[in-house]
C-alpha atoms as a PDB file:
ATOM      1  CA  MET A   1     102.330  27.448 113.959  1.00  0.00           C
ATOM      2  CA  SER A   2     101.241  30.350 111.777  1.00  0.00           C
ATOM      3  CA  MET A   3      97.823  31.820 111.017  1.00  0.00           C
ATOM      4  CA  ASN A   4      96.961  31.882 107.318  1.00  0.00           C
ATOM      5  CA  GLY A   5      94.128  33.632 105.497  1.00  0.00           C
ATOM      6  CA  GLU A   6      92.206  31.075 103.431  1.00  0.00           C
ATOM      7  CA  TYR A   7      89.624  31.493 100.663  1.00  0.00           C
ATOM      8  CA  LEU A   8      87.379  29.064  98.791  1.00  0.00           C
ATOM      9  CA  ARG A   9      85.242  29.982  95.787  1.00  0.00           C
ATOM     10  CA  VAL A  10      81.873  28.246  95.830  1.00  0.00           C
ATOM     11  CA  THR A  11      78.910  28.257  93.498  1.00  0.00           C
ATOM     12  CA  PRO A  12      75.589  29.577  94.861  1.00  0.00           C
ATOM     13  CA  ALA A  13      74.383  25.957  95.153  1.00  0.00           C
ATOM     14  CA  GLU A  14      77.545  25.003  97.055  1.00  0.00           C
ATOM     15  CA  LEU A  15      77.041  28.010  99.349  1.00  0.00           C
ATOM     16  CA  ASP A  16      73.496  26.818 100.096  1.00  0.00           C
ATOM     17  CA  GLN A  17      74.861  23.344 100.879  1.00  0.00           C
ATOM     18  CA  ALA A  18      77.645  24.845 103.034  1.00  0.00           C
ATOM     19  CA  LEU A  19      75.124  26.849 105.058  1.00  0.00           C
ATOM     20  CA  LYS A  20      73.117  23.683 105.696  1.00  0.00           C
ATOM     21  CA  ASP A  21      76.161  21.482 106.340  1.00  0.00           C
ATOM     22  CA  PRO A  22      79.335  23.351 107.365  1.00  0.00           C
ATOM     23  CA  GLU A  23      81.221  20.055 107.843  1.00  0.00           C
ATOM     24  CA  TRP A  24      80.610  19.300 104.172  1.00  0.00           C
ATOM     25  CA  ALA A  25      82.043  22.734 103.341  1.00  0.00           C
ATOM     26  CA  LEU A  26      85.145  22.099 105.455  1.00  0.00           C
ATOM     27  CA  ASP A  27      85.663  18.771 103.657  1.00  0.00           C
ATOM     28  CA  LEU A  28      85.286  20.589 100.323  1.00  0.00           C
ATOM     29  CA  ALA A  29      87.806  23.231 101.372  1.00  0.00           C
ATOM     30  CA  GLU A  30      90.316  20.592 102.447  1.00  0.00           C
ATOM     31  CA  GLU A  31      89.790  18.724  99.166  1.00  0.00           C
ATOM     32  CA  PHE A  32      90.618  21.832  97.131  1.00  0.00           C
ATOM     33  CA  GLN A  33      93.583  22.691  99.363  1.00  0.00           C
ATOM     34  CA  ASP A  34      95.011  19.197  98.870  1.00  0.00           C
ATOM     35  CA  ALA A  35      94.384  19.242  95.104  1.00  0.00           C
ATOM     36  CA  GLN A  36      96.057  22.621  94.762  1.00  0.00           C
ATOM     37  CA  GLU A  37      99.229  21.309  96.412  1.00  0.00           C
ATOM     38  CA  GLU A  38      99.620  18.997  93.402  1.00  0.00           C
ATOM     39  CA  HIS A  39      98.479  21.424  90.695  1.00  0.00           C
ATOM     40  CA  GLU A  40      98.464  25.179  91.263  1.00  0.00           C
ATOM     41  CA  PRO A  41      96.100  26.905  88.833  1.00  0.00           C
ATOM     42  CA  ALA A  42      96.263  30.606  88.007  1.00  0.00           C
ATOM     43  CA  PRO A  43      94.615  32.684  90.762  1.00  0.00           C
ATOM     44  CA  ASN A  44      91.670  33.685  88.537  1.00  0.00           C
ATOM     45  CA  GLU A  45      90.930  29.982  87.934  1.00  0.00           C
ATOM     46  CA  ALA A  46      91.737  28.628  91.405  1.00  0.00           C
ATOM     47  CA  ARG A  47      88.974  27.522  93.731  1.00  0.00           C
ATOM     48  CA  HIS A  48      91.259  27.909  96.774  1.00  0.00           C
ATOM     49  CA  PHE A  49      93.590  30.785  97.591  1.00  0.00           C
ATOM     50  CA  THR A  50      95.704  31.713 100.592  1.00  0.00           C
ATOM     51  CA  THR A  51      97.175  35.015 101.681  1.00  0.00           C
ATOM     52  CA  HIS A  52      99.394  33.087 104.098  1.00  0.00           C
ATOM     53  CA  GLN A  53     100.355  35.243 107.083  1.00  0.00           C
ATOM     54  CA  THR A  54      99.711  38.558 105.301  1.00  0.00           C
ATOM     55  CA  TRP A  55      95.976  38.498 106.076  1.00  0.00           C
ATOM     56  CA  ASP A  56      96.167  40.880 109.049  1.00  0.00           C
ATOM     57  CA  LEU A  57      98.376  43.390 107.225  1.00  0.00           C
ATOM     58  CA  LEU A  58      96.035  43.314 104.227  1.00  0.00           C
ATOM     59  CA  GLY A  59      93.045  43.742 106.532  1.00  0.00           C
ATOM     60  CA  PHE A  60      94.662  46.752 108.219  1.00  0.00           C
ATOM     61  CA  LEU A  61      95.517  48.377 104.894  1.00  0.00           C
ATOM     62  CA  LEU A  62      92.072  47.747 103.411  1.00  0.00           C
ATOM     63  CA  ARG A  63      90.221  49.024 106.504  1.00  0.00           C
ATOM     64  CA  ARG A  64      92.444  52.112 106.508  1.00  0.00           C
ATOM     65  CA  SER A  65      91.452  52.798 102.902  1.00  0.00           C
ATOM     66  CA  ALA A  66      87.719  52.363 103.688  1.00  0.00           C
ATOM     67  CA  PHE A  67      87.499  49.321 101.401  1.00  0.00           C
ATOM     68  CA  PRO A  68      83.769  48.562 100.913  1.00  0.00           C
ATOM     69  CA  VAL A  69      83.914  44.794 101.594  1.00  0.00           C
ATOM     70  CA  ASP A  70      85.630  42.837 104.367  1.00  0.00           C
ATOM     71  CA  ILE A  71      87.599  40.454 102.155  1.00  0.00           C
ATOM     72  CA  VAL A  72      89.920  39.397 104.981  1.00  0.00           C
ATOM     73  CA  GLN A  73      87.463  38.269 107.662  1.00  0.00           C
ATOM     74  CA  GLY A  74      84.329  37.818 105.557  1.00  0.00           C
ATOM     75  CA  GLU A  75      80.981  39.382 106.334  1.00  0.00           C
ATOM     76  CA  GLU A  76      78.399  36.677 107.033  1.00  0.00           C
ATOM     77  CA  PRO A  77      78.834  33.800 109.507  1.00  0.00           C
ATOM     78  CA  LEU A  78      78.937  30.381 107.875  1.00  0.00           C
ATOM     79  CA  ALA A  79      79.153  28.239 110.990  1.00  0.00           C
ATOM     80  CA  ALA A  80      79.931  28.398 114.675  1.00  0.00           C
ATOM     81  CA  ASP A  81      82.516  25.628 114.323  1.00  0.00           C
ATOM     82  CA  ASP A  82      86.186  26.544 114.440  1.00  0.00           C
ATOM     83  CA  TRP A  83      88.016  25.950 111.138  1.00  0.00           C
ATOM     84  CA  GLY A  84      91.431  26.672 112.596  1.00  0.00           C
ATOM     85  CA  TYR A  85      91.441  30.086 114.290  1.00  0.00           C
ATOM     86  CA  GLY A  86      87.769  30.829 114.588  1.00  0.00           C
ATOM     87  CA  PRO A  87      84.663  30.131 112.559  1.00  0.00           C
ATOM     88  CA  PRO A  88      84.433  30.617 108.797  1.00  0.00           C
ATOM     89  CA  ARG A  89      82.550  33.493 107.235  1.00  0.00           C
ATOM     90  CA  TYR A  90      81.537  34.195 103.649  1.00  0.00           C
ATOM     91  CA  LEU A  91      80.800  36.796 101.010  1.00  0.00           C
ATOM     92  CA  THR A  92      77.761  36.503  98.768  1.00  0.00           C
ATOM     93  CA  PRO A  93      78.223  36.643  94.983  1.00  0.00           C
ATOM     94  CA  ASP A  94      77.081  40.294  94.989  1.00  0.00           C
ATOM     95  CA  ARG A  95      79.656  41.224  97.649  1.00  0.00           C
ATOM     96  CA  VAL A  96      82.337  39.284  95.741  1.00  0.00           C
ATOM     97  CA  ARG A  97      81.487  41.289  92.621  1.00  0.00           C
ATOM     98  CA  LEU A  98      81.698  44.579  94.564  1.00  0.00           C
ATOM     99  CA  ALA A  99      85.024  43.494  96.109  1.00  0.00           C
ATOM    100  CA  SER A 100      86.379  42.533  92.696  1.00  0.00           C
ATOM    101  CA  GLU A 101      85.437  45.906  91.217  1.00  0.00           C
ATOM    102  CA  ALA A 102      87.023  47.772  94.143  1.00  0.00           C
ATOM    103  CA  LEU A 103      90.168  45.626  94.025  1.00  0.00           C
ATOM    104  CA  HIS A 104      90.490  46.319  90.302  1.00  0.00           C
ATOM    105  CA  ARG A 105      90.598  50.058  91.081  1.00  0.00           C
ATOM    106  CA  THR A 106      93.055  49.682  94.000  1.00  0.00           C
ATOM    107  CA  THR A 107      96.822  49.348  93.837  1.00  0.00           C
ATOM    108  CA  TYR A 108      99.112  48.141  96.572  1.00  0.00           C
ATOM    109  CA  ASP A 109     100.971  51.445  96.357  1.00  0.00           C
ATOM    110  CA  GLN A 110      97.719  53.245  97.197  1.00  0.00           C
ATOM    111  CA  LEU A 111      97.179  50.972 100.202  1.00  0.00           C
ATOM    112  CA  VAL A 112     100.620  51.552 101.727  1.00  0.00           C
ATOM    113  CA  GLN A 113     100.852  55.257 100.892  1.00  0.00           C
ATOM    114  CA  GLY A 114     101.410  57.209 104.093  1.00  0.00           C
ATOM    115  CA  VAL A 115     101.548  54.135 106.336  1.00  0.00           C
ATOM    116  CA  ASP A 116     104.294  54.082 108.914  1.00  0.00           C
ATOM    117  CA  PRO A 117     105.382  50.647 110.176  1.00  0.00           C
ATOM    118  CA  SER A 118     105.006  51.953 113.726  1.00  0.00           C
ATOM    119  CA  GLU A 119     101.228  52.110 113.092  1.00  0.00           C
ATOM    120  CA  LEU A 120     101.277  48.369 112.425  1.00  0.00           C
ATOM    121  CA  ALA A 121     103.257  47.708 115.576  1.00  0.00           C
ATOM    122  CA  GLU A 122     100.873  49.888 117.621  1.00  0.00           C
ATOM    123  CA  ALA A 123      97.873  48.068 116.182  1.00  0.00           C
ATOM    124  CA  GLU A 124      99.561  44.715 116.982  1.00  0.00           C
ATOM    125  CA  ILE A 125      99.123  43.485 113.414  1.00  0.00           C
ATOM    126  CA  TYR A 126     100.001  39.804 113.060  1.00  0.00           C
ATOM    127  CA  PRO A 127     102.766  38.756 112.773  1.00  0.00           C
ATOM    128  CA  ARG A 128     104.697  41.369 114.681  1.00  0.00           C
ATOM    129  CA  ILE A 129     107.501  42.098 112.214  1.00  0.00           C
ATOM    130  CA  TRP A 130     107.019  45.824 111.691  1.00  0.00           C
ATOM    131  CA  ASP A 131     110.496  47.142 112.436  1.00  0.00           C
ATOM    132  CA  SER A 132     111.347  48.799 109.112  1.00  0.00           C
ATOM    133  CA  PRO A 133     109.684  50.584 106.172  1.00  0.00           C
ATOM    134  CA  THR A 134     110.482  47.622 103.926  1.00  0.00           C
ATOM    135  CA  SER A 135     108.217  45.403 106.049  1.00  0.00           C
ATOM    136  CA  LEU A 136     105.257  47.034 104.295  1.00  0.00           C
ATOM    137  CA  GLU A 137     106.377  45.308 101.087  1.00  0.00           C
ATOM    138  CA  TRP A 138     105.689  41.907 102.608  1.00  0.00           C
ATOM    139  CA  ALA A 139     102.159  41.514 101.187  1.00  0.00           C
ATOM    140  CA  ARG A 140     102.778  43.150  97.804  1.00  0.00           C
ATOM    141  CA  ASP A 141     103.339  39.824  96.000  1.00  0.00           C
ATOM    142  CA  LEU A 142      99.998  38.475  97.231  1.00  0.00           C
ATOM    143  CA  PHE A 143      97.827  41.503  96.524  1.00  0.00           C
ATOM    144  CA  THR A 144      97.695  41.051  92.732  1.00  0.00           C
ATOM    145  CA  PRO A 145      96.910  37.306  92.901  1.00  0.00           C
ATOM    146  CA  LEU A 146      94.209  38.044  95.520  1.00  0.00           C
ATOM    147  CA  THR A 147      92.728  40.592  93.110  1.00  0.00           C
ATOM    148  CA  GLU A 148      92.822  37.997  90.305  1.00  0.00           C
ATOM    149  CA  PHE A 149      91.202  35.374  92.558  1.00  0.00           C
ATOM    150  CA  PHE A 150      88.302  37.736  93.305  1.00  0.00           C
ATOM    151  CA  GLN A 151      87.984  38.674  89.615  1.00  0.00           C
ATOM    152  CA  GLY A 152      87.704  34.992  88.718  1.00  0.00           C
ATOM    153  CA  ALA A 153      85.126  34.395  91.449  1.00  0.00           C
ATOM    154  CA  ALA A 154      83.085  37.440  90.405  1.00  0.00           C
ATOM    155  CA  SER A 155      83.118  36.547  86.711  1.00  0.00           C
ATOM    156  CA  SER A 156      81.808  33.069  87.593  1.00  0.00           C
ATOM    157  CA  GLY A 157      79.099  34.356  89.953  1.00  0.00           C
ATOM    158  CA  HIS A 158      80.722  32.600  92.913  1.00  0.00           C
ATOM    159  CA  ALA A 159      80.522  33.296  96.618  1.00  0.00           C
ATOM    160  CA  VAL A 160      83.699  33.099  98.727  1.00  0.00           C
ATOM    161  CA  LEU A 161      84.227  31.309 102.034  1.00  0.00           C
ATOM    162  CA  ILE A 162      86.894  32.898 104.252  1.00  0.00           C
ATOM    163  CA  TRP A 163      88.648  31.579 107.360  1.00  0.00           C
ATOM    164  CA  LEU A 164      91.917  31.615 109.277  1.00  0.00           C
ATOM    165  CA  ASP A 165      93.828  28.358 109.449  1.00  0.00           C
END
């Protein structure tokens, strides 16, 4: 079984409800995940997004670049309950807006510049596939849609729930 980075855009009212009732939020997340399997909207319109197994690589690259927001693990605890591989966390609408602005100014080429795959192996970045320079390309195809997802969330004033599943 693999570990996937998962995101759900929520309105401020939905975030308030999620903080009061995390089980409701998990049901909402599952509802959007199921709906997206049938109809996949553009990332800037989607309520749910996944970075699949690239979450740890993206986290490593973003931390290395001193990215101002933790868009891989989230920043605030949502619940103590496990949503797959640990509890969910979230970003407030203000942090989503800051992340969106920073993502807009960041390219994948900037993130991987100067990175040696051996650094990823040493850091034990999941999954452990870092045996060639081309392995750094693995997350490239998800970086732009992730940027678009955050731009859509920011333009709507949404918060974002984040968890590993």
